[in-house]
Short mmCIF file of C-alpha atoms in Angstrom, two decimals:
data_model
loop_
_atom_site.label_atom_id
_atom_site.label_comp_id
_atom_site.label_asym_id
_atom_site.label_seq_id
_atom_site.Cartn_x
_atom_site.Cartn_y
_atom_site.Cartn_z
CA MET A 30 70.14 -7.39 28.37
CA SER A 31 67.29 -9.50 29.52
CA LYS A 32 65.29 -7.86 32.51
CA SER A 33 65.31 -9.05 35.67
CA SER A 34 62.78 -11.27 37.29
CA GLU A 35 61.98 -8.45 39.79
CA GLU A 36 61.44 -6.00 37.17
CA MET A 37 58.74 -8.17 35.67
CA ASN A 38 57.19 -9.31 38.77
CA LYS A 39 55.94 -5.64 39.07
CA LYS A 40 53.82 -5.92 35.91
CA GLY A 41 51.94 -8.77 37.16
CA MET A 42 51.62 -12.78 37.27
CA ILE A 43 51.20 -12.71 33.88
CA ASP A 44 53.28 -11.36 30.54
CA TYR A 45 50.33 -9.97 28.79
CA LYS A 46 52.72 -9.12 25.76
CA ILE A 47 52.75 -12.86 24.09
CA PHE A 48 49.64 -14.06 25.92
CA VAL A 49 47.51 -11.72 24.85
CA PRO A 50 48.23 -11.50 21.34
CA SER A 51 48.16 -15.22 21.67
CA LEU A 52 44.90 -15.98 22.26
CA LEU A 53 43.51 -13.34 19.79
CA ILE A 54 45.12 -14.97 17.53
CA VAL A 55 43.64 -18.66 18.42
CA ILE A 56 39.81 -16.60 18.58
CA ALA A 57 40.37 -15.20 15.47
CA ILE A 58 41.36 -18.69 13.48
CA ALA A 59 38.75 -19.95 14.84
CA ILE A 60 35.80 -18.98 15.47
CA PRO A 61 35.41 -17.99 11.95
CA PHE A 62 36.70 -21.48 10.28
CA SER A 63 34.07 -22.82 12.69
CA LEU A 64 31.56 -21.00 11.93
CA TYR A 65 32.41 -22.45 8.32
CA GLU A 66 33.54 -25.56 8.76
CA GLU A 67 32.40 -27.16 5.21
CA LYS A 68 34.23 -24.54 3.33
CA SER A 69 37.63 -24.10 6.10
CA LEU A 70 38.06 -27.81 6.43
CA GLU A 71 37.67 -27.85 2.37
CA LEU A 72 40.89 -24.89 2.19
CA LEU A 73 42.62 -26.63 5.02
CA ASN A 74 42.64 -30.11 3.92
CA SER A 75 43.73 -29.41 0.13
CA ILE A 76 46.27 -26.54 1.96
CA PHE A 77 47.40 -30.23 4.18
CA ASN A 78 47.16 -32.08 1.15
CA THR A 79 49.49 -29.71 -0.97
CA ILE A 80 52.03 -30.60 1.79
CA VAL A 81 51.51 -34.45 1.46
CA ASP A 82 51.73 -34.20 -1.93
CA ASN A 83 55.47 -32.42 -1.77
CA PHE A 84 56.79 -32.22 1.87
CA LYS A 85 56.28 -35.83 3.00
CA TRP A 86 60.16 -37.02 2.17
CA GLY A 87 60.55 -33.83 4.40
CA TYR A 88 58.89 -35.07 7.26
CA ILE A 89 59.78 -38.41 7.26
CA TRP A 90 63.80 -37.17 7.29
CA TYR A 91 63.23 -34.53 9.79
CA ALA A 92 61.93 -37.30 12.44
CA ILE A 93 64.20 -39.10 11.30
CA ILE A 94 67.25 -36.52 12.62
CA LEU A 95 65.41 -36.25 15.62
CA VAL A 96 65.41 -39.67 16.24
CA ALA A 97 69.61 -39.29 15.52
CA ALA A 98 70.09 -36.10 17.38
CA GLY A 99 69.38 -37.28 20.30
CA VAL A 100 71.80 -40.48 19.89
CA TYR A 101 74.06 -38.63 19.40
CA LEU A 102 73.61 -35.92 22.28
CA SER A 103 72.73 -39.00 24.66
CA PHE A 104 76.33 -40.78 23.80
CA SER A 105 78.99 -38.22 23.32
CA LYS A 106 79.85 -35.94 25.99
CA TYR A 107 77.20 -33.99 26.04
CA GLY A 108 75.41 -36.86 27.71
CA ASN A 109 77.13 -36.53 30.96
CA VAL A 110 75.68 -32.76 31.78
CA VAL A 111 73.35 -32.73 34.27
CA LEU A 112 70.99 -30.21 34.68
CA GLY A 113 70.92 -28.44 37.95
CA ASP A 114 74.36 -28.84 40.32
CA PRO A 115 75.69 -32.18 39.77
CA THR A 116 75.95 -33.09 43.46
CA GLU A 117 71.99 -33.37 43.95
CA LYS A 118 69.76 -36.21 43.35
CA PRO A 119 66.90 -35.97 40.06
CA ARG A 120 63.63 -34.33 41.74
CA PHE A 121 62.43 -38.08 41.07
CA ASN A 122 62.80 -41.31 41.39
CA LEU A 123 62.50 -43.27 37.88
CA PHE A 124 59.59 -45.13 38.22
CA GLU A 125 57.78 -40.96 38.71
CA TYR A 126 59.86 -39.44 36.23
CA SER A 127 58.86 -41.84 33.77
CA SER A 128 55.46 -41.89 34.77
CA ILE A 129 55.15 -38.13 34.65
CA LEU A 130 56.49 -38.84 30.93
CA ILE A 131 54.30 -41.65 29.67
CA ALA A 132 51.25 -39.65 31.25
CA MET A 133 52.61 -36.95 29.13
CA GLY A 134 53.29 -38.11 26.12
CA LEU A 135 50.42 -40.44 25.89
CA GLY A 136 47.39 -38.94 27.24
CA SER A 137 43.82 -40.27 26.41
CA THR A 138 44.99 -40.62 22.42
CA ILE A 139 46.54 -43.83 23.16
CA MET A 140 43.49 -44.93 23.74
CA ARG A 141 41.71 -44.51 20.62
CA THR A 142 44.81 -45.00 18.25
CA GLY A 143 45.74 -49.04 20.37
CA MET A 144 42.02 -49.94 19.81
CA LEU A 145 41.55 -48.45 16.26
CA GLN A 146 43.71 -47.64 14.08
CA TRP A 147 44.80 -51.35 13.19
CA SER A 148 41.71 -50.97 11.43
CA LYS A 149 42.16 -47.64 9.13
CA VAL A 150 45.34 -49.80 7.87
CA ALA A 151 44.22 -52.91 7.46
CA ALA A 152 41.29 -51.34 5.32
CA ASP A 153 43.97 -49.41 3.04
CA PRO A 154 47.03 -51.51 3.73
CA PRO A 155 50.68 -50.35 2.06
CA PHE A 156 52.78 -51.99 -1.28
CA GLY A 157 49.20 -53.10 -2.38
CA VAL A 158 48.11 -56.14 0.45
CA GLU A 159 44.38 -56.91 0.20
CA PRO A 160 42.26 -54.88 2.88
CA GLY A 161 41.15 -57.50 5.86
CA SER A 162 43.59 -60.09 4.78
CA THR A 163 45.73 -61.46 7.54
CA GLN A 164 48.59 -59.55 6.28
CA ALA A 165 46.54 -56.39 6.68
CA LEU A 166 45.99 -56.67 10.30
CA MET A 167 49.62 -57.59 10.66
CA TRP A 168 50.86 -54.26 8.83
CA GLY A 169 47.14 -52.03 10.89
CA ASN A 170 48.64 -52.92 14.29
CA SER A 171 52.32 -52.57 14.14
CA TYR A 172 52.23 -49.64 11.99
CA SER A 173 50.02 -48.42 15.38
CA MET A 174 52.85 -49.83 17.32
CA PHE A 175 55.44 -47.51 14.76
CA LEU A 176 53.01 -44.27 15.45
CA TRP A 177 54.19 -44.51 19.47
CA SER A 178 57.77 -45.27 18.87
CA PHE A 179 61.43 -43.40 18.41
CA GLN A 180 60.34 -40.87 15.96
CA VAL A 181 57.57 -39.05 18.12
CA PHE A 182 59.23 -38.85 21.42
CA ALA A 183 62.01 -37.84 19.95
CA ILE A 184 59.84 -34.91 18.39
CA PHE A 185 58.54 -34.82 22.05
CA VAL A 186 62.17 -33.98 23.53
CA MET A 187 64.49 -33.43 21.73
CA ALA A 188 64.35 -28.94 22.64
CA ALA A 189 64.43 -30.62 26.65
CA PRO A 190 67.65 -30.21 26.51
CA ALA A 191 68.05 -26.66 26.21
CA MET A 192 64.86 -25.65 27.59
CA GLY A 193 66.27 -27.38 30.85
CA TYR A 194 69.94 -26.36 30.30
CA ILE A 195 68.71 -22.38 30.57
CA LEU A 196 66.27 -23.34 33.54
CA HIS A 197 68.53 -25.38 35.91
CA VAL A 198 72.01 -24.71 34.60
CA ARG A 199 72.41 -20.71 33.70
CA LYS A 200 69.39 -20.36 35.97
CA LYS A 201 67.39 -18.43 33.83
CA PRO A 202 64.03 -16.39 35.02
CA PHE A 203 62.50 -17.78 32.41
CA MET A 204 61.80 -21.00 30.90
CA ARG A 205 61.04 -19.73 26.89
CA ILE A 206 61.87 -20.82 23.49
CA SER A 207 63.09 -16.73 22.88
CA GLU A 208 65.91 -17.46 26.32
CA ALA A 209 66.55 -20.63 24.92
CA CYS A 210 67.54 -18.54 21.39
CA ARG A 211 69.61 -16.50 23.22
CA VAL A 212 73.14 -17.68 22.60
CA ILE A 213 71.79 -17.74 18.55
CA PHE A 214 70.48 -14.13 18.03
CA GLY A 215 71.65 -12.36 20.93
CA ASP A 216 70.05 -9.70 23.25
CA LYS A 217 68.70 -7.48 21.06
CA PHE A 218 66.72 -10.23 18.63
CA THR A 219 65.30 -12.28 22.39
CA ASP A 220 64.53 -8.31 24.38
CA GLY A 221 62.61 -7.73 21.35
CA ALA A 222 59.87 -7.96 19.14
CA GLY A 223 61.34 -11.09 17.56
CA GLY A 224 62.30 -12.89 21.32
CA LYS A 225 57.86 -12.14 21.47
CA VAL A 226 57.12 -13.46 18.15
CA LEU A 227 59.09 -17.09 19.17
CA ASP A 228 56.96 -16.81 22.16
CA ILE A 229 53.87 -16.00 20.62
CA ILE A 230 53.77 -18.67 18.02
CA PHE A 231 54.81 -21.24 20.68
CA LEU A 232 51.59 -20.40 22.27
CA VAL A 233 49.52 -20.04 19.89
CA SER A 234 50.30 -23.95 19.03
CA ILE A 235 49.87 -25.07 22.26
CA LEU A 236 46.46 -23.18 23.16
CA SER A 237 44.71 -24.80 19.91
CA GLY A 238 46.35 -28.24 20.43
CA ALA A 239 45.25 -28.45 23.91
CA ALA A 240 41.95 -27.27 23.06
CA VAL A 241 42.05 -29.76 19.97
CA THR A 242 42.80 -32.35 22.74
CA LEU A 243 40.24 -31.59 25.27
CA GLY A 244 37.55 -31.28 22.34
CA LEU A 245 38.67 -34.48 20.23
CA GLY A 246 39.09 -36.51 23.77
CA ALA A 247 35.57 -36.49 25.05
CA PRO A 248 34.15 -38.78 22.36
CA ILE A 249 36.63 -41.13 23.97
CA VAL A 250 34.41 -40.72 27.20
CA THR A 251 31.07 -40.09 25.97
CA TYR A 252 30.64 -42.57 23.31
CA ASN A 253 31.35 -45.18 26.30
CA ILE A 254 29.36 -43.90 28.82
CA ALA A 255 26.63 -43.39 26.19
CA TYR A 256 26.79 -47.15 25.30
CA LEU A 257 26.93 -47.80 29.37
CA PHE A 258 23.66 -46.40 30.15
CA ASN A 259 22.00 -45.94 26.88
CA LEU A 260 22.29 -42.51 26.57
CA GLU A 261 21.93 -40.04 23.24
CA LEU A 262 25.35 -38.62 22.48
CA SER A 263 24.80 -34.73 22.57
CA PHE A 264 26.13 -31.30 23.44
CA GLY A 265 24.66 -31.41 27.26
CA LEU A 266 26.44 -35.06 27.65
CA THR A 267 29.78 -34.15 26.47
CA LEU A 268 29.82 -30.37 28.58
CA ILE A 269 28.77 -32.37 31.52
CA VAL A 270 32.18 -34.78 30.95
CA THR A 271 34.05 -31.85 29.80
CA VAL A 272 32.82 -29.83 32.80
CA VAL A 273 34.64 -32.93 35.00
CA TRP A 274 37.68 -32.91 33.17
CA VAL A 275 38.53 -28.94 34.27
CA MET A 276 37.69 -29.61 37.72
CA LEU A 277 40.30 -32.95 37.78
CA PHE A 278 42.94 -30.93 35.68
CA SER A 279 42.46 -27.80 37.26
CA LEU A 280 42.69 -29.39 40.29
CA SER A 281 45.68 -31.29 39.61
CA ALA A 282 47.88 -28.69 37.91
CA TYR A 283 46.74 -26.15 41.11
CA LEU A 284 48.21 -28.62 43.32
CA GLY A 285 51.31 -28.65 41.36
CA ILE A 286 53.95 -30.94 39.83
CA GLU A 287 54.29 -32.57 43.33
CA LYS A 288 51.21 -33.10 45.31
CA GLY A 289 49.07 -32.89 41.70
CA ILE A 290 50.55 -33.96 38.75
CA LYS A 291 53.14 -36.73 40.31
CA LYS A 292 50.15 -38.78 42.26
CA LEU A 293 47.59 -38.87 39.27
CA SER A 294 50.15 -39.72 36.51
CA THR A 295 51.74 -43.01 39.08
CA PHE A 296 47.88 -43.32 39.60
CA ASN A 297 47.32 -44.51 36.19
CA MET A 298 50.16 -46.21 35.34
CA TYR A 299 48.84 -48.84 38.14
CA ALA A 300 45.06 -48.34 37.07
CA ALA A 301 46.39 -49.24 32.89
CA ALA A 302 48.58 -52.05 33.94
CA GLY A 303 45.32 -53.10 35.75
CA PHE A 304 42.96 -53.10 32.92
CA ALA A 305 45.18 -54.44 30.34
CA VAL A 306 45.76 -57.72 33.13
CA PHE A 307 41.95 -58.07 32.63
CA VAL A 308 41.31 -57.81 29.26
CA LEU A 309 44.16 -60.16 29.12
CA VAL A 310 42.37 -62.52 31.95
CA ALA A 311 38.87 -62.07 30.69
CA GLY A 312 39.13 -61.64 27.36
CA PRO A 313 41.21 -63.65 25.05
CA GLY A 314 44.23 -62.90 26.55
CA ILE A 315 46.48 -65.85 24.72
CA PHE A 316 45.56 -64.85 21.17
CA ILE A 317 47.13 -61.15 22.36
CA LEU A 318 49.75 -62.30 23.77
CA ASN A 319 50.83 -64.39 20.34
CA TYR A 320 49.45 -61.33 17.88
CA PHE A 321 51.50 -59.55 20.49
CA THR A 322 54.28 -60.88 19.74
CA ASP A 323 53.65 -61.16 15.86
CA SER A 324 53.02 -57.60 15.83
CA VAL A 325 55.96 -56.96 17.27
CA GLY A 326 58.23 -58.92 14.73
CA PHE A 327 56.67 -57.63 12.08
CA LEU A 328 57.62 -53.86 13.47
CA PHE A 329 61.17 -54.89 13.92
CA SER A 330 61.45 -56.48 10.23
CA HIS A 331 59.52 -53.54 8.21
CA TYR A 332 60.43 -50.34 10.70
CA LEU A 333 61.89 -48.87 7.57
CA ASP A 334 59.10 -49.60 5.66
CA PHE A 335 57.73 -47.52 7.97
CA SER A 336 60.28 -44.74 7.98
CA ILE A 337 61.08 -44.05 4.82
CA TYR A 338 57.82 -44.65 2.85
CA THR A 339 56.28 -41.97 0.60
CA ASN A 340 54.76 -44.59 -2.12
CA SER A 341 55.94 -42.47 -4.96
CA LEU A 342 55.07 -44.86 -7.42
CA ASP A 343 51.95 -44.69 -6.86
CA LEU A 344 50.86 -42.13 -8.81
CA ASN A 345 47.11 -41.87 -8.28
CA GLY A 346 47.45 -41.20 -4.60
CA SER A 347 48.96 -42.19 -1.20
CA THR A 348 47.57 -44.93 1.53
CA HIS A 349 46.51 -44.22 4.52
CA ILE A 350 50.20 -45.33 6.60
CA VAL A 351 51.63 -42.20 4.16
CA SER A 352 49.18 -39.72 4.50
CA TYR A 353 48.75 -40.18 8.19
CA THR A 354 52.20 -40.20 9.23
CA VAL A 355 52.61 -36.92 7.77
CA PHE A 356 49.81 -35.67 9.52
CA TRP A 357 51.05 -37.19 12.76
CA PHE A 358 54.69 -35.91 12.81
CA ALA A 359 52.99 -32.71 11.82
CA TYR A 360 50.61 -32.29 14.65
CA SER A 361 52.91 -33.86 16.64
CA ALA A 362 55.99 -31.18 15.82
CA THR A 363 52.88 -28.71 16.93
CA TRP A 364 52.94 -30.23 20.82
CA ALA A 365 56.91 -30.45 20.66
CA MET A 366 57.68 -27.53 22.68
CA LEU A 367 54.70 -27.98 25.34
CA HIS A 368 56.63 -31.64 25.81
CA SER A 369 59.90 -30.47 26.05
CA VAL A 370 59.15 -27.48 28.19
CA PHE A 371 58.07 -29.49 30.49
CA ALA A 372 59.99 -32.53 30.20
CA ALA A 373 62.77 -29.89 30.95
CA LYS A 374 60.84 -28.56 33.92
CA ILE A 375 60.74 -31.62 35.75
CA SER A 376 64.45 -32.96 34.82
CA LYS A 377 66.31 -31.39 37.57
CA GLY A 378 69.31 -33.55 38.47
CA ARG A 379 68.57 -35.59 35.39
CA THR A 380 71.79 -35.84 32.73
CA ILE A 381 71.03 -34.86 29.37
CA ARG A 382 71.37 -38.82 28.37
CA GLU A 383 68.64 -39.73 30.75
CA MET A 384 66.25 -37.25 30.19
CA ILE A 385 66.39 -38.23 26.24
CA LEU A 386 67.18 -41.88 26.42
CA THR A 387 63.79 -42.18 29.71
CA TYR A 388 61.61 -39.92 26.73
CA LEU A 389 62.72 -42.70 23.78
CA LEU A 390 62.13 -45.75 25.85
CA ALA A 391 59.64 -45.54 28.21
CA PRO A 392 56.58 -43.99 26.82
CA THR A 393 57.35 -46.02 23.61
CA LEU A 394 57.95 -49.07 25.54
CA ILE A 395 54.22 -48.78 27.45
CA SER A 396 52.44 -48.06 24.48
CA TRP A 397 53.62 -50.81 22.28
CA LEU A 398 51.76 -53.45 25.38
CA SER A 399 49.47 -50.62 25.38
CA THR A 400 48.79 -51.11 21.36
CA GLY A 401 48.64 -55.25 22.07
CA VAL A 402 46.78 -55.80 24.14
CA LEU A 403 43.84 -52.93 22.76
CA GLY A 404 44.65 -53.94 19.22
CA GLY A 405 44.64 -57.06 19.99
CA LEU A 406 41.50 -57.44 21.75
CA GLY A 407 39.72 -55.41 18.41
CA VAL A 408 41.89 -57.66 15.25
CA HIS A 409 40.10 -61.14 17.58
CA ARG A 410 36.63 -59.75 17.77
CA TYR A 411 36.91 -58.61 13.92
CA LEU A 412 38.32 -62.14 13.01
CA THR A 413 36.16 -64.29 14.69
CA GLY A 414 33.02 -61.85 13.41
CA GLU A 415 31.83 -60.75 16.74
CA VAL A 416 32.32 -56.84 16.11
CA PRO A 417 32.75 -55.90 12.36
CA VAL A 418 35.19 -53.69 13.26
CA LEU A 419 36.20 -52.61 9.10
CA ASP A 420 32.14 -51.74 8.38
CA ILE A 421 31.81 -49.75 11.50
CA ILE A 422 35.03 -47.44 11.19
CA LYS A 423 33.17 -46.36 7.79
CA ASP A 424 30.31 -44.95 9.38
CA ASP A 425 31.25 -43.50 13.29
CA ALA A 426 34.84 -45.20 13.98
CA MET A 427 34.44 -44.26 17.54
CA THR A 428 31.31 -46.28 18.02
CA ALA A 429 34.04 -49.06 17.64
CA ILE A 430 35.36 -49.25 20.97
CA PRO A 431 31.98 -49.88 23.17
CA GLN A 432 31.16 -52.70 21.01
CA ILE A 433 34.76 -54.03 21.29
CA LEU A 434 34.75 -53.51 24.92
CA SER A 435 31.26 -55.26 25.52
CA THR A 436 32.06 -58.22 23.77
CA LEU A 437 34.13 -59.42 27.54
CA PRO A 438 32.35 -60.81 30.69
CA LEU A 439 31.37 -58.14 32.82
CA SER A 440 31.87 -55.42 30.04
CA TRP A 441 29.93 -53.03 32.20
CA LEU A 442 32.72 -52.71 34.34
CA ALA A 443 35.48 -53.33 31.38
CA ILE A 444 34.15 -50.07 29.72
CA SER A 445 33.67 -48.84 33.13
CA VAL A 446 37.07 -48.68 34.22
CA PHE A 447 38.35 -47.72 30.43
CA ILE A 448 36.43 -44.45 31.27
CA ILE A 449 38.20 -43.92 34.13
CA VAL A 450 41.59 -44.95 32.49
CA ALA A 451 41.00 -42.32 29.49
CA THR A 452 39.97 -39.46 31.99
CA ILE A 453 42.55 -39.96 33.99
CA PHE A 454 45.27 -39.82 30.58
CA LEU A 455 43.36 -37.01 29.30
CA THR A 456 43.42 -34.98 33.17
CA THR A 457 47.43 -35.97 33.46
CA THR A 458 47.78 -34.74 29.51
CA LEU A 459 45.79 -31.46 30.42
CA ASP A 460 47.19 -30.38 33.74
CA SER A 461 51.05 -30.49 32.23
CA THR A 462 49.63 -28.08 29.34
CA THR A 463 47.72 -25.80 32.07
CA TYR A 464 51.14 -25.75 34.61
CA THR A 465 53.44 -25.70 31.45
CA ILE A 466 51.93 -22.87 29.75
CA ALA A 467 51.44 -21.15 33.18
CA SER A 468 55.10 -21.44 33.83
CA TYR A 469 56.38 -20.00 30.33
CA THR A 470 53.67 -17.13 30.66
CA GLY A 471 54.28 -16.21 33.88
CA THR A 472 56.44 -13.49 35.55
CA ARG A 473 58.49 -15.90 38.16
CA ASN A 474 61.79 -17.12 38.76
CA MET A 475 61.41 -20.18 36.56
CA SER A 476 64.18 -21.68 38.06
CA LYS A 477 63.35 -21.00 41.71
CA ALA A 478 59.14 -20.70 42.15
CA GLU A 479 56.35 -22.84 40.64
CA PRO A 480 54.27 -20.97 38.13
CA SER A 481 50.93 -19.15 40.29
CA ARG A 482 48.68 -21.14 41.50
CA ALA A 483 45.99 -18.02 39.85
CA LEU A 484 47.07 -18.44 36.45
CA ARG A 485 47.05 -22.18 36.36
CA ILE A 486 43.27 -22.01 37.36
CA ILE A 487 43.08 -19.44 34.35
CA VAL A 488 44.75 -21.56 31.60
CA ALA A 489 42.42 -23.95 32.73
CA ALA A 490 39.64 -21.86 31.82
CA VAL A 491 40.64 -20.91 28.35
CA ILE A 492 41.82 -23.47 27.22
CA THR A 493 37.95 -24.70 28.24
CA VAL A 494 36.36 -22.13 27.09
CA ILE A 495 38.39 -22.05 23.59
CA ALA A 496 37.34 -25.77 23.57
CA LEU A 497 33.20 -26.33 24.25
CA ILE A 498 32.94 -23.23 21.50
CA LEU A 499 34.48 -25.08 19.16
CA MET A 500 32.70 -28.19 19.96
CA ARG A 501 28.89 -26.32 20.79
CA ILE A 502 29.08 -24.50 16.82
CA GLY A 503 30.87 -28.33 15.28
CA GLY A 504 34.30 -26.68 14.66
CA LEU A 505 37.11 -28.64 15.86
CA ALA A 506 38.11 -30.21 13.23
CA PRO A 507 39.32 -27.36 11.32
CA LEU A 508 41.26 -26.30 14.31
CA GLU A 509 42.91 -29.76 14.32
CA VAL A 510 44.04 -29.41 10.50
CA LEU A 511 45.20 -25.95 10.66
CA SER A 512 47.51 -27.69 14.08
CA GLY A 513 49.08 -29.85 12.48
CA LEU A 514 50.35 -26.90 9.77
CA MET A 515 51.10 -25.13 13.21
CA GLY A 516 53.10 -27.61 13.69
CA ILE A 517 56.06 -26.31 10.44
CA PRO A 518 56.68 -22.97 12.23
CA ILE A 519 58.26 -25.02 15.74
CA ILE A 520 60.13 -27.01 13.28
CA VAL A 521 62.33 -25.01 12.20
CA ILE A 522 62.39 -23.74 16.21
CA GLN A 523 63.40 -27.35 17.25
CA PHE A 524 66.74 -27.03 15.00
CA LEU A 525 67.25 -23.77 16.96
CA THR A 526 66.86 -25.12 20.26
CA ILE A 527 69.01 -27.93 19.27
CA TYR A 528 72.13 -25.94 17.65
CA ALA A 529 71.43 -23.96 21.47
CA ALA A 530 72.15 -26.56 24.04
CA LYS A 531 75.45 -27.67 21.65
CA LYS A 532 76.46 -24.05 21.99
CA MET A 533 75.64 -23.26 25.22
CA MET A 534 77.20 -26.85 26.88
CA ASP A 535 80.24 -25.22 24.94
CA GLU A 536 80.56 -21.97 25.56
CA ASP A 537 79.69 -23.31 29.88
CA GLU A 538 82.81 -26.56 28.73
CA ALA A 539 79.48 -28.03 30.70
CA TRP A 540 81.18 -31.69 29.51
CA LYS A 541 83.61 -31.05 31.85
CA TYR A 542 82.12 -28.92 34.52
CA ASN A 543 78.78 -29.64 35.00
CA ILE A 544 78.89 -33.32 35.87
CA ARG A 545 78.71 -35.64 38.27
CA LYS A 546 82.14 -36.92 40.35
CA GLU A 547 81.96 -40.37 39.26
CA LYS A 548 82.26 -39.05 35.39
CA LYS A 549 85.33 -36.01 36.28
CA THR A 550 87.03 -39.22 37.40
CA GLN A 551 85.93 -41.98 35.14
CA GLN A 552 87.24 -39.11 32.14
CA GLY A 553 90.44 -37.83 34.15
CA LYS A 554 91.75 -41.90 34.14
#
C-alpha cells in the first residue's frame, strides 16, 4: 500500500527521491549541450527532423484524438462527475477560474506568436501559394489562431480529470502521475521504481521547459526595453529583466493561488483588454476588425486543412506549417502534465465537463482575439510599407515587434504597456509552474494543504539558476528542441491518465454518486 502523508512528512518538505534525480538529469543534459551548442543543435535538429519526416502524421492524430477524448468525457455520463464534494461550491467563480487557466495556458508566448507567426507562414505558405501574397497573409494569421485552439488546449487539459479525481474525490495525499496510474499498474509498481520513473519524467520535462520559457520569454521584454530606451542588447539587460521576473513570480507563488496567482491573472486580463482597445483606437482599428473577421472565416473554412495536413506530395521538403505544427504539438506535450496538474488543483468543485470545456474554450477565445489584434496590426504595417516585416524576420524576428509598435501614436506608451502585459503573462505562467512543481515534489497532503512556501522559493531559484546559466553560455536553443523531444514519453503517460480517469470513475460509479443533486434528480426522471 502507499505510504501515508504522515510518514512522508517526517522526511521533510520535499521528496528528494524524485526531485534530486530530475534536477541532476536536467543539468547533465543541459550543460554539455549548451557548451557545445552548434554540434548539439545539429544533432537534436537531425533527430527532430527525423521525427517530423516519419511521425508528423502521428502528432496530428494524437492531437485530434485528445480533442475527441475531451468531447467524449465532457458530454458522456462522466461529464457530470464533480471533482470534490458535490454539495460544495467551486473554489473560484467562472471569471476567476477562466482567468487563471488563460494566464497559465497562454503566457507571454501569445505576445510573440500573435505578433510574428503570421509572417513565418506568409514567407513560406502551404499549397503552393505565392509568398507574401494576400492569400499567404490569410493563411498566416489564420494559422496563428489555429496554433492556439482546440488541439493544443486538449493536449494541456486531458490528464487533468485523473489528477483532479485522485486529489479531490479519492483524497490521495500526492497529486502525482504515478498516483493517477495506481489504478492501472497497482501498488507495487506505483510505490516502487516504476512510479518514481513516471514522476521523474514529469519533473525533467517541466524543469527544462520552465527554464526554456523563462529564457525565451526574456527577449519579448528586453528587445522592447532596448528599443524604448535606446540601449544595447546585452546579458546584463537580460539579467536585470530576469531578476525582476523572478521577484514577481516568486512573490506570487509564495502568496499562493488566492492572494497571488488569482489576483495577478485577473489583473492581467484587464490589462491585456486595455492594451487591445488602445491598439484598436489608436491604430488601424477598422482594418484590424475586418482582417480579424476574414481570418476567423478563413480559419473555419480551412480548419481541417490546418489539422490534417502533412504535405505528403512534396517530396523535396516541408512547409513552415507542417514542421512547426509538429514542433508545437510536441512542445505542448512537454507542458501537458504541468497544465493538467495545475488545472486539477484549482478545479475543486467543478465538474469534469466544466473543467475540460473551460480549458478548451476560454483560452481559445482570448488567444484568437489577441492574435487578431496583434497580427492585424503587423499585417497592416506590412501592407502599407511602414515596416518591412518579411525582410526583418530573415535576420532577427524579434526586432520586428518594437518596430511595429513604434508606428502607433504615443509609441512609448504602447511599447511600455506591451512590456507590462508580457511581463505579467510570463509571471503568471512561471508562478503557476513554481507552485505546481512545489505541489508535486512536496510531502504535504495536497488534498488538504498548500505546498510549503519555502519549497516554492527553492523551486523558483532552481528554475532561475538553470535559465541564467543557459542564457549566459548561449544554450537555450538546444534545450528548446530537447524539450520538444521530451514530449514523446509524456504522450504515452497522457493516454494512461485518460484511461485511469475512466477506470477510477467506473470503479467508484462516480457518475451515479459523485454528481450534483439536480443531476441525480434529472437522471432519476
